[in-house]
Amino acid sequence: MSAERPKRPGLPIALDAAGGDHGAPPNVEGAVQAARAGVSVLLVGERVKLHAELGKHTGSGALPIEVIDAPDVIGMDEHATDVRSRAGASINVCTRLVKEGSAAAAVSLGHSGATMASALLTLGRIKGVDRPAILTHLPAQGGFTTLLDVGANADVRPQYLAQWARLATVYLRVVEDRDSPTVGLLSIGEEEHKGSQLVLEAHALLKALHGHGVNFYGNVEGRDIFAGTTDIVVTDGFTGNVVLKLAEGEAKVLFGWVRDALGQNLKSKLGGLLARDALRGLAERMDPSTYGASLLIGVRGLAFIGHGSADARAVKNALLRAERAHEARLIERLEAAFAASGPDRAEPASPTTPG
């Protein structure tokens, strides 16, 4: 992998600082942490409120942070389609900044549907991509597994999965330095003849792409995601979202069991003290905040979607991840890859607003 990655200073990351379950405080704190790590940030939201929040952080005035006023915010209980009529909504301001070239990426911990809709409507799709997908990382043996789609598209066509495999392959090559990432197709068995009609048709498309921009391993099962059998796993957004939520929920339950077991008696408490550092490292790997936010891949600009319940650490890591993708010229690389090899879709699809 070439080490040649020209850094493009000066372009900040636009953060929807009004989004999320907890509003401005974790967004501003995460922005301050990212700025101290060298990332320039545009805080988008209600100007007075954001300046007041920034004032709580000593030395924030000297950091590369600018406040951009956005008088409106799309709440978590509102419709994603509202982005069409509310130009002043914070997420729309963020994606416009990216479109205009004033920001390198848009990051939101707010309404995921609104973020997808705004990014798609404002930025458009990369030529050759029918539908963007949400790409995320899950902790796995030896590192992490990249999973997509995890929620943007509940109903899909086989060619979408093939396109997502190509998108994720480029992403891992240019952002994560994985030279020839392997792609697995999530199914109910490893055998080629197993799976739904969608899986069978997607398998044929991916097999045809093997050696032509995609290193296709074959079918993988749910357990393979965490075993690290392949670098990438593709599936429909309904299944992917269930896998993601199951993984996050199971991690919390398991750590609860460990905590309870270590507190049962004096002997187990002493054992817990001895294993404390190892357990902290494990918790770090399994914490969603470590990955910050998920990339909406396939649109003509960088857009990241995080958990509404995200804390400052997740916000910071989302901003750092967005900066890395920008420095790696991800969008340009994706467009070049699709332009070079051409689309692999059966028919064109008109843009729709995600729900």
GROMACS .gro file of C-alpha atoms in nm:
model
  355
    1MET     CA    1   0.000   0.000   0.000
    2SER     CA    2   0.140   0.337  -0.098
    3ALA     CA    3   0.224   0.575   0.184
    4GLU     CA    4   0.149   0.868  -0.045
    5ARG     CA    5  -0.149   1.038   0.117
    6PRO     CA    6  -0.142   1.413   0.064
    7LYS     CA    7  -0.298   1.587   0.360
    8ARG     CA    8  -0.534   1.868   0.271
    9PRO     CA    9  -0.530   2.111   0.562
   10GLY     CA   10  -0.789   2.380   0.600
   11LEU     CA   11  -1.108   2.182   0.533
   12PRO     CA   12  -1.292   2.125   0.860
   13ILE     CA   13  -1.545   1.857   0.950
   14ALA     CA   14  -1.906   1.977   0.982
   15LEU     CA   15  -2.066   1.838   1.299
   16ASP     CA   16  -2.441   1.843   1.350
   17ALA     CA   17  -2.400   1.969   1.706
   18ALA     CA   18  -2.777   1.983   1.765
   19GLY     CA   19  -2.830   1.615   1.686
   20GLY     CA   20  -2.847   1.321   1.925
   21ASP     CA   21  -3.036   1.227   2.238
   22HIS     CA   22  -2.840   1.466   2.461
   23GLY     CA   23  -2.810   1.770   2.234
   24ALA     CA   24  -2.513   2.004   2.238
   25PRO     CA   25  -2.305   1.900   2.546
   26PRO     CA   26  -2.154   1.570   2.421
   27ASN     CA   27  -2.121   1.708   2.067
   28VAL     CA   28  -1.929   2.015   2.182
   29GLU     CA   29  -1.713   1.819   2.425
   30GLY     CA   30  -1.627   1.566   2.153
   31ALA     CA   31  -1.549   1.847   1.910
   32VAL     CA   32  -1.314   2.005   2.164
   33GLN     CA   33  -1.135   1.673   2.213
   34ALA     CA   34  -1.102   1.623   1.836
   35ALA     CA   35  -0.979   1.980   1.787
   36ARG     CA   36  -0.712   1.923   2.050
   37ALA     CA   37  -0.607   1.621   1.842
   38GLY     CA   38  -0.568   1.846   1.537
   39VAL     CA   39  -0.906   1.822   1.361
   40SER     CA   40  -1.074   2.146   1.249
   41VAL     CA   41  -1.447   2.143   1.330
   42LEU     CA   42  -1.752   2.341   1.223
   43LEU     CA   43  -2.012   2.322   1.500
   44VAL     CA   44  -2.352   2.350   1.333
   45GLY     CA   45  -2.652   2.444   1.546
   46GLU     CA   46  -2.805   2.726   1.748
   47ARG     CA   47  -2.526   2.983   1.769
   48VAL     CA   48  -2.593   3.120   2.119
   49LYS     CA   49  -2.632   2.776   2.274
   50LEU     CA   50  -2.315   2.641   2.112
   51HIS     CA   51  -2.104   2.941   2.216
   52ALA     CA   52  -2.231   2.901   2.573
   53GLU     CA   53  -2.139   2.531   2.568
   54LEU     CA   54  -1.795   2.603   2.423
   55GLY     CA   55  -1.735   2.852   2.703
   56LYS     CA   56  -1.744   2.566   2.954
   57HIS     CA   57  -1.424   2.422   2.805
   58THR     CA   58  -1.106   2.602   2.906
   59GLY     CA   59  -0.894   2.709   2.612
   60SER     CA   60  -1.158   2.629   2.350
   61GLY     CA   61  -1.126   2.977   2.205
   62ALA     CA   62  -0.780   2.893   2.075
   63LEU     CA   63  -0.889   2.570   1.907
   64PRO     CA   64  -0.976   2.529   1.535
   65ILE     CA   65  -1.351   2.534   1.602
   66GLU     CA   66  -1.603   2.761   1.430
   67VAL     CA   67  -1.976   2.789   1.505
   68ILE     CA   68  -2.217   2.789   1.208
   69ASP     CA   69  -2.570   2.900   1.293
   70ALA     CA   70  -2.855   2.661   1.212
   71PRO     CA   71  -3.186   2.765   1.371
   72ASP     CA   72  -3.364   2.434   1.318
   73VAL     CA   73  -3.305   2.069   1.408
   74ILE     CA   74  -3.491   1.757   1.296
   75GLY     CA   75  -3.588   1.574   1.614
   76MET     CA   76  -3.557   1.202   1.665
   77ASP     CA   77  -3.938   1.162   1.657
   78GLU     CA   78  -3.984   1.357   1.332
   79HIS     CA   79  -3.993   1.226   0.975
   80ALA     CA   80  -3.679   1.189   0.765
   81THR     CA   81  -3.869   1.342   0.472
   82ASP     CA   82  -3.875   1.674   0.660
   83VAL     CA   83  -3.528   1.744   0.521
   84ARG     CA   84  -3.694   1.836   0.191
   85SER     CA   85  -3.875   2.139   0.335
   86ARG     CA   86  -3.648   2.252   0.621
   87ALA     CA   87  -3.342   2.406   0.462
   88GLY     CA   88  -3.227   2.555   0.793
   89ALA     CA   89  -3.215   2.220   0.973
   90SER     CA   90  -2.869   2.152   1.114
   91ILE     CA   91  -2.814   1.833   0.913
   92ASN     CA   92  -2.904   2.013   0.588
   93VAL     CA   93  -2.658   2.289   0.671
   94CYS     CA   94  -2.388   2.025   0.729
   95THR     CA   95  -2.441   1.845   0.399
   96ARG     CA   96  -2.458   2.175   0.209
   97LEU     CA   97  -2.121   2.272   0.355
   98VAL     CA   98  -1.980   1.947   0.213
   99LYS     CA   99  -2.149   2.003  -0.123
  100GLU     CA  100  -2.010   2.359  -0.144
  101GLY     CA  101  -1.658   2.242  -0.059
  102SER     CA  102  -1.652   2.430   0.273
  103ALA     CA  103  -1.635   2.109   0.479
  104ALA     CA  104  -1.457   1.779   0.426
  105ALA     CA  105  -1.735   1.566   0.577
  106ALA     CA  106  -2.066   1.580   0.761
  107VAL     CA  107  -2.101   1.398   1.094
  108SER     CA  108  -2.430   1.356   1.278
  109LEU     CA  109  -2.529   1.169   1.592
  110GLY     CA  110  -2.889   1.272   1.533
  111HIS     CA  111  -3.176   1.136   1.324
  112SER     CA  112  -3.018   0.863   1.109
  113GLY     CA  113  -3.296   0.865   0.849
  114ALA     CA  114  -3.274   1.242   0.815
  115THR     CA  115  -2.896   1.220   0.778
  116MET     CA  116  -2.929   0.961   0.502
  117ALA     CA  117  -3.199   1.162   0.325
  118SER     CA  118  -3.008   1.488   0.348
  119ALA     CA  119  -2.684   1.332   0.224
  120LEU     CA  120  -2.856   1.158  -0.065
  121LEU     CA  121  -3.060   1.459  -0.173
  122THR     CA  122  -2.780   1.713  -0.131
  123LEU     CA  123  -2.475   1.515  -0.239
  124GLY     CA  124  -2.625   1.263  -0.479
  125ARG     CA  125  -2.487   0.918  -0.554
  126ILE     CA  126  -2.157   0.807  -0.698
  127LYS     CA  127  -2.213   0.714  -1.061
  128GLY     CA  128  -2.274   0.340  -1.082
  129VAL     CA  129  -2.417   0.310  -0.730
  130ASP     CA  130  -2.790   0.245  -0.703
  131ARG     CA  131  -2.822   0.282  -0.327
  132PRO     CA  132  -2.577   0.401  -0.059
  133ALA     CA  133  -2.519   0.170   0.238
  134ILE     CA  134  -2.424   0.221   0.600
  135LEU     CA  135  -2.081   0.070   0.663
  136THR     CA  136  -1.969  -0.010   1.016
  137HIS     CA  137  -1.695  -0.202   1.198
  138LEU     CA  138  -1.761  -0.483   1.444
  139PRO     CA  139  -1.489  -0.614   1.677
  140ALA     CA  140  -1.362  -0.951   1.559
  141GLN     CA  141  -1.076  -1.192   1.613
  142GLY     CA  142  -0.761  -1.020   1.494
  143GLY     CA  143  -0.918  -0.674   1.469
  144PHE     CA  144  -1.254  -0.588   1.316
  145THR     CA  145  -1.493  -0.698   1.044
  146THR     CA  146  -1.652  -0.442   0.814
  147LEU     CA  147  -2.027  -0.499   0.781
  148LEU     CA  148  -2.270  -0.337   0.538
  149ASP     CA  149  -2.550  -0.254   0.498
  150VAL     CA  150  -2.656  -0.200   0.860
  151GLY     CA  151  -2.976  -0.009   0.808
  152ALA     CA  152  -3.001   0.213   0.501
  153ASN     CA  153  -3.187  -0.038   0.280
  154ALA     CA  154  -3.428  -0.295   0.419
  155ASP     CA  155  -3.531  -0.422   0.076
  156VAL     CA  156  -3.249  -0.474  -0.171
  157ARG     CA  157  -3.160  -0.618  -0.509
  158PRO     CA  158  -2.867  -0.851  -0.575
  159GLN     CA  159  -2.669  -0.586  -0.764
  160TYR     CA  160  -2.672  -0.360  -0.458
  161LEU     CA  161  -2.473  -0.619  -0.263
  162ALA     CA  162  -2.220  -0.644  -0.545
  163GLN     CA  163  -2.182  -0.265  -0.554
  164TRP     CA  164  -2.140  -0.249  -0.176
  165ALA     CA  165  -1.868  -0.513  -0.193
  166ARG     CA  166  -1.679  -0.293  -0.438
  167LEU     CA  167  -1.730   0.020  -0.228
  168ALA     CA  168  -1.616  -0.150   0.092
  169THR     CA  169  -1.313  -0.299  -0.082
  170VAL     CA  170  -1.192   0.044  -0.191
  171TYR     CA  171  -1.267   0.186   0.154
  172LEU     CA  172  -1.055  -0.076   0.333
  173ARG     CA  173  -0.772  -0.039   0.083
  174VAL     CA  174  -0.740   0.339   0.101
  175VAL     CA  175  -0.846   0.414   0.459
  176GLU     CA  176  -0.749   0.102   0.653
  177ASP     CA  177  -0.445  -0.009   0.446
  178ARG     CA  178  -0.575  -0.358   0.369
  179ASP     CA  179  -0.430  -0.451   0.032
  180SER     CA  180  -0.672  -0.720  -0.085
  181PRO     CA  181  -0.965  -0.739   0.159
  182THR     CA  182  -1.180  -1.049   0.138
  183VAL     CA  183  -1.557  -1.028   0.094
  184GLY     CA  184  -1.809  -1.268   0.244
  185LEU     CA  185  -2.180  -1.289   0.164
  186LEU     CA  186  -2.392  -1.344   0.476
  187SER     CA  187  -2.603  -1.658   0.442
  188ILE     CA  188  -2.739  -1.955   0.637
  189GLY     CA  189  -2.459  -2.184   0.522
  190GLU     CA  190  -2.121  -2.178   0.355
  191GLU     CA  191  -2.233  -2.386   0.059
  192GLU     CA  192  -2.290  -2.199  -0.266
  193HIS     CA  193  -2.640  -2.339  -0.313
  194LYS     CA  194  -2.768  -2.224   0.029
  195GLY     CA  195  -2.957  -1.904   0.101
  196SER     CA  196  -3.253  -1.699  -0.012
  197GLN     CA  197  -3.313  -1.607  -0.375
  198LEU     CA  198  -3.145  -1.272  -0.303
  199VAL     CA  199  -2.835  -1.447  -0.167
  200LEU     CA  200  -2.818  -1.694  -0.456
  201GLU     CA  201  -2.833  -1.417  -0.716
  202ALA     CA  202  -2.591  -1.194  -0.524
  203HIS     CA  203  -2.352  -1.487  -0.493
  204ALA     CA  204  -2.343  -1.525  -0.871
  205LEU     CA  205  -2.269  -1.154  -0.919
  206LEU     CA  206  -1.995  -1.153  -0.655
  207LYS     CA  207  -1.839  -1.467  -0.796
  208ALA     CA  208  -1.822  -1.297  -1.135
  209LEU     CA  209  -1.650  -0.998  -0.974
  210HIS     CA  210  -1.381  -1.211  -0.810
  211GLY     CA  211  -1.046  -1.097  -0.941
  212HIS     CA  212  -1.201  -0.784  -1.089
  213GLY     CA  213  -1.185  -0.543  -0.797
  214VAL     CA  214  -1.338  -0.784  -0.544
  215ASN     CA  215  -1.170  -1.069  -0.356
  216PHE     CA  216  -1.479  -1.287  -0.304
  217TYR     CA  217  -1.445  -1.557  -0.039
  218GLY     CA  218  -1.795  -1.701  -0.068
  219ASN     CA  219  -2.080  -1.741   0.176
  220VAL     CA  220  -2.023  -1.681   0.546
  221GLU     CA  221  -2.244  -1.742   0.848
  222GLY     CA  222  -2.321  -1.514   1.141
  223ARG     CA  223  -2.046  -1.662   1.356
  224ASP     CA  224  -1.789  -1.578   1.088
  225ILE     CA  225  -1.842  -1.206   1.142
  226PHE     CA  226  -1.679  -1.221   1.484
  227ALA     CA  227  -1.429  -1.489   1.389
  228GLY     CA  228  -1.282  -1.252   1.130
  229THR     CA  229  -1.325  -1.506   0.851
  230THR     CA  230  -1.345  -1.225   0.596
  231ASP     CA  231  -1.257  -0.857   0.609
  232ILE     CA  232  -1.596  -0.753   0.469
  233VAL     CA  233  -1.943  -0.902   0.508
  234VAL     CA  234  -2.228  -0.782   0.285
  235THR     CA  235  -2.597  -0.826   0.354
  236ASP     CA  236  -2.926  -0.639   0.326
  237GLY     CA  237  -2.988  -0.348   0.563
  238PHE     CA  238  -3.261  -0.527   0.759
  239THR     CA  239  -3.040  -0.825   0.843
  240GLY     CA  240  -2.734  -0.607   0.898
  241ASN     CA  241  -2.913  -0.384   1.145
  242VAL     CA  242  -3.036  -0.686   1.341
  243VAL     CA  243  -2.679  -0.821   1.353
  244LEU     CA  244  -2.545  -0.483   1.471
  245LYS     CA  245  -2.804  -0.437   1.747
  246LEU     CA  246  -2.766  -0.801   1.856
  247ALA     CA  247  -2.387  -0.761   1.882
  248GLU     CA  248  -2.414  -0.441   2.085
  249GLY     CA  249  -2.679  -0.585   2.313
  250GLU     CA  250  -2.494  -0.911   2.370
  251ALA     CA  251  -2.174  -0.724   2.457
  252LYS     CA  252  -2.357  -0.532   2.730
  253VAL     CA  253  -2.515  -0.848   2.869
  254LEU     CA  254  -2.184  -1.038   2.870
  255PHE     CA  255  -2.004  -0.761   3.056
  256GLY     CA  256  -2.290  -0.749   3.303
  257TRP     CA  257  -2.247  -1.120   3.367
  258VAL     CA  258  -1.871  -1.079   3.410
  259ARG     CA  259  -1.920  -0.790   3.652
  260ASP     CA  260  -2.172  -0.989   3.857
  261ALA     CA  261  -1.948  -1.297   3.862
  262LEU     CA  262  -1.645  -1.098   3.978
  263GLY     CA  263  -1.841  -0.945   4.262
  264GLN     CA  264  -1.978  -1.264   4.411
  265ASN     CA  265  -1.719  -1.317   4.684
  266LEU     CA  266  -1.378  -1.205   4.805
  267LYS     CA  267  -1.190  -1.455   4.591
  268SER     CA  268  -1.364  -1.348   4.271
  269LYS     CA  269  -1.315  -0.981   4.361
  270LEU     CA  270  -0.940  -1.039   4.398
  271GLY     CA  271  -0.938  -1.218   4.063
  272GLY     CA  272  -1.118  -0.922   3.911
  273LEU     CA  273  -0.851  -0.684   4.039
  274LEU     CA  274  -0.579  -0.898   3.882
  275ALA     CA  275  -0.764  -0.910   3.549
  276ARG     CA  276  -0.871  -0.545   3.555
  277ASP     CA  277  -0.635  -0.419   3.283
  278ALA     CA  278  -0.719  -0.707   3.049
  279LEU     CA  279  -1.092  -0.650   3.102
  280ARG     CA  280  -1.054  -0.279   3.032
  281GLY     CA  281  -0.882  -0.357   2.703
  282LEU     CA  282  -1.161  -0.596   2.609
  283ALA     CA  283  -1.425  -0.340   2.700
  284GLU     CA  284  -1.247  -0.085   2.484
  285ARG     CA  285  -1.260  -0.311   2.180
  286MET     CA  286  -1.629  -0.388   2.227
  287ASP     CA  287  -1.741  -0.032   2.299
  288PRO     CA  288  -1.924   0.123   1.998
  289SER     CA  289  -1.772   0.459   2.096
  290THR     CA  290  -1.435   0.326   1.979
  291TYR     CA  291  -1.554   0.339   1.618
  292GLY     CA  292  -1.740   0.669   1.659
  293ALA     CA  293  -1.982   0.661   1.368
  294SER     CA  294  -2.071   0.461   1.059
  295LEU     CA  295  -1.997   0.576   0.706
  296LEU     CA  296  -2.280   0.628   0.458
  297ILE     CA  297  -2.090   0.494   0.160
  298GLY     CA  298  -2.200   0.548  -0.197
  299VAL     CA  299  -2.293   0.917  -0.183
  300ARG     CA  300  -2.073   1.182  -0.349
  301GLY     CA  301  -1.938   1.318  -0.026
  302LEU     CA  302  -1.838   1.198   0.319
  303ALA     CA  303  -2.127   1.153   0.561
  304PHE     CA  304  -2.108   0.971   0.895
  305ILE     CA  305  -2.398   0.853   1.111
  306GLY     CA  306  -2.359   0.782   1.482
  307HIS     CA  307  -2.572   0.661   1.772
  308GLY     CA  308  -2.817   0.909   1.916
  309SER     CA  309  -2.697   0.809   2.263
  310ALA     CA  310  -2.333   0.873   2.172
  311ASP     CA  311  -2.102   1.031   2.429
  312ALA     CA  312  -1.819   1.280   2.376
  313ARG     CA  313  -1.569   1.002   2.310
  314ALA     CA  314  -1.783   0.867   2.025
  315VAL     CA  315  -1.814   1.217   1.878
  316LYS     CA  316  -1.438   1.266   1.893
  317ASN     CA  317  -1.369   0.931   1.726
  318ALA     CA  318  -1.631   1.000   1.458
  319LEU     CA  319  -1.458   1.328   1.372
  320LEU     CA  320  -1.117   1.159   1.365
  321ARG     CA  321  -1.252   0.886   1.138
  322ALA     CA  322  -1.404   1.144   0.903
  323GLU     CA  323  -1.070   1.325   0.887
  324ARG     CA  324  -0.891   1.001   0.796
  325ALA     CA  325  -1.135   0.927   0.515
  326HIS     CA  326  -1.090   1.280   0.379
  327GLU     CA  327  -0.710   1.261   0.393
  328ALA     CA  328  -0.725   0.930   0.207
  329ARG     CA  329  -0.929   1.097  -0.072
  330LEU     CA  330  -1.192   0.826  -0.031
  331ILE     CA  331  -1.463   0.980  -0.249
  332GLU     CA  332  -1.223   1.043  -0.538
  333ARG     CA  333  -1.092   0.685  -0.510
  334LEU     CA  334  -1.445   0.541  -0.506
  335GLU     CA  335  -1.549   0.742  -0.810
  336ALA     CA  336  -1.233   0.642  -0.994
  337ALA     CA  337  -1.288   0.273  -0.915
  338PHE     CA  338  -1.644   0.276  -1.048
  339ALA     CA  339  -1.550   0.482  -1.353
  340ALA     CA  340  -1.271   0.239  -1.440
  341SER     CA  341  -1.473  -0.081  -1.411
  342GLY     CA  342  -1.824   0.042  -1.491
  343PRO     CA  343  -2.150  -0.026  -1.311
  344ASP     CA  344  -2.283  -0.373  -1.239
  345ARG     CA  345  -2.651  -0.300  -1.202
  346ALA     CA  346  -2.940  -0.453  -1.386
  347GLU     CA  347  -3.139  -0.132  -1.421
  348PRO     CA  348  -3.110   0.229  -1.304
  349ALA     CA  349  -3.282   0.328  -0.982
  350SER     CA  350  -3.422   0.670  -0.909
  351PRO     CA  351  -3.318   0.844  -0.586
  352THR     CA  352  -3.552   0.785  -0.296
  353THR     CA  353  -3.564   0.929   0.049
  354PRO     CA  354  -3.469   0.674   0.318
  355GLY     CA  355  -3.721   0.635   0.594
   0.00000   0.00000   0.00000
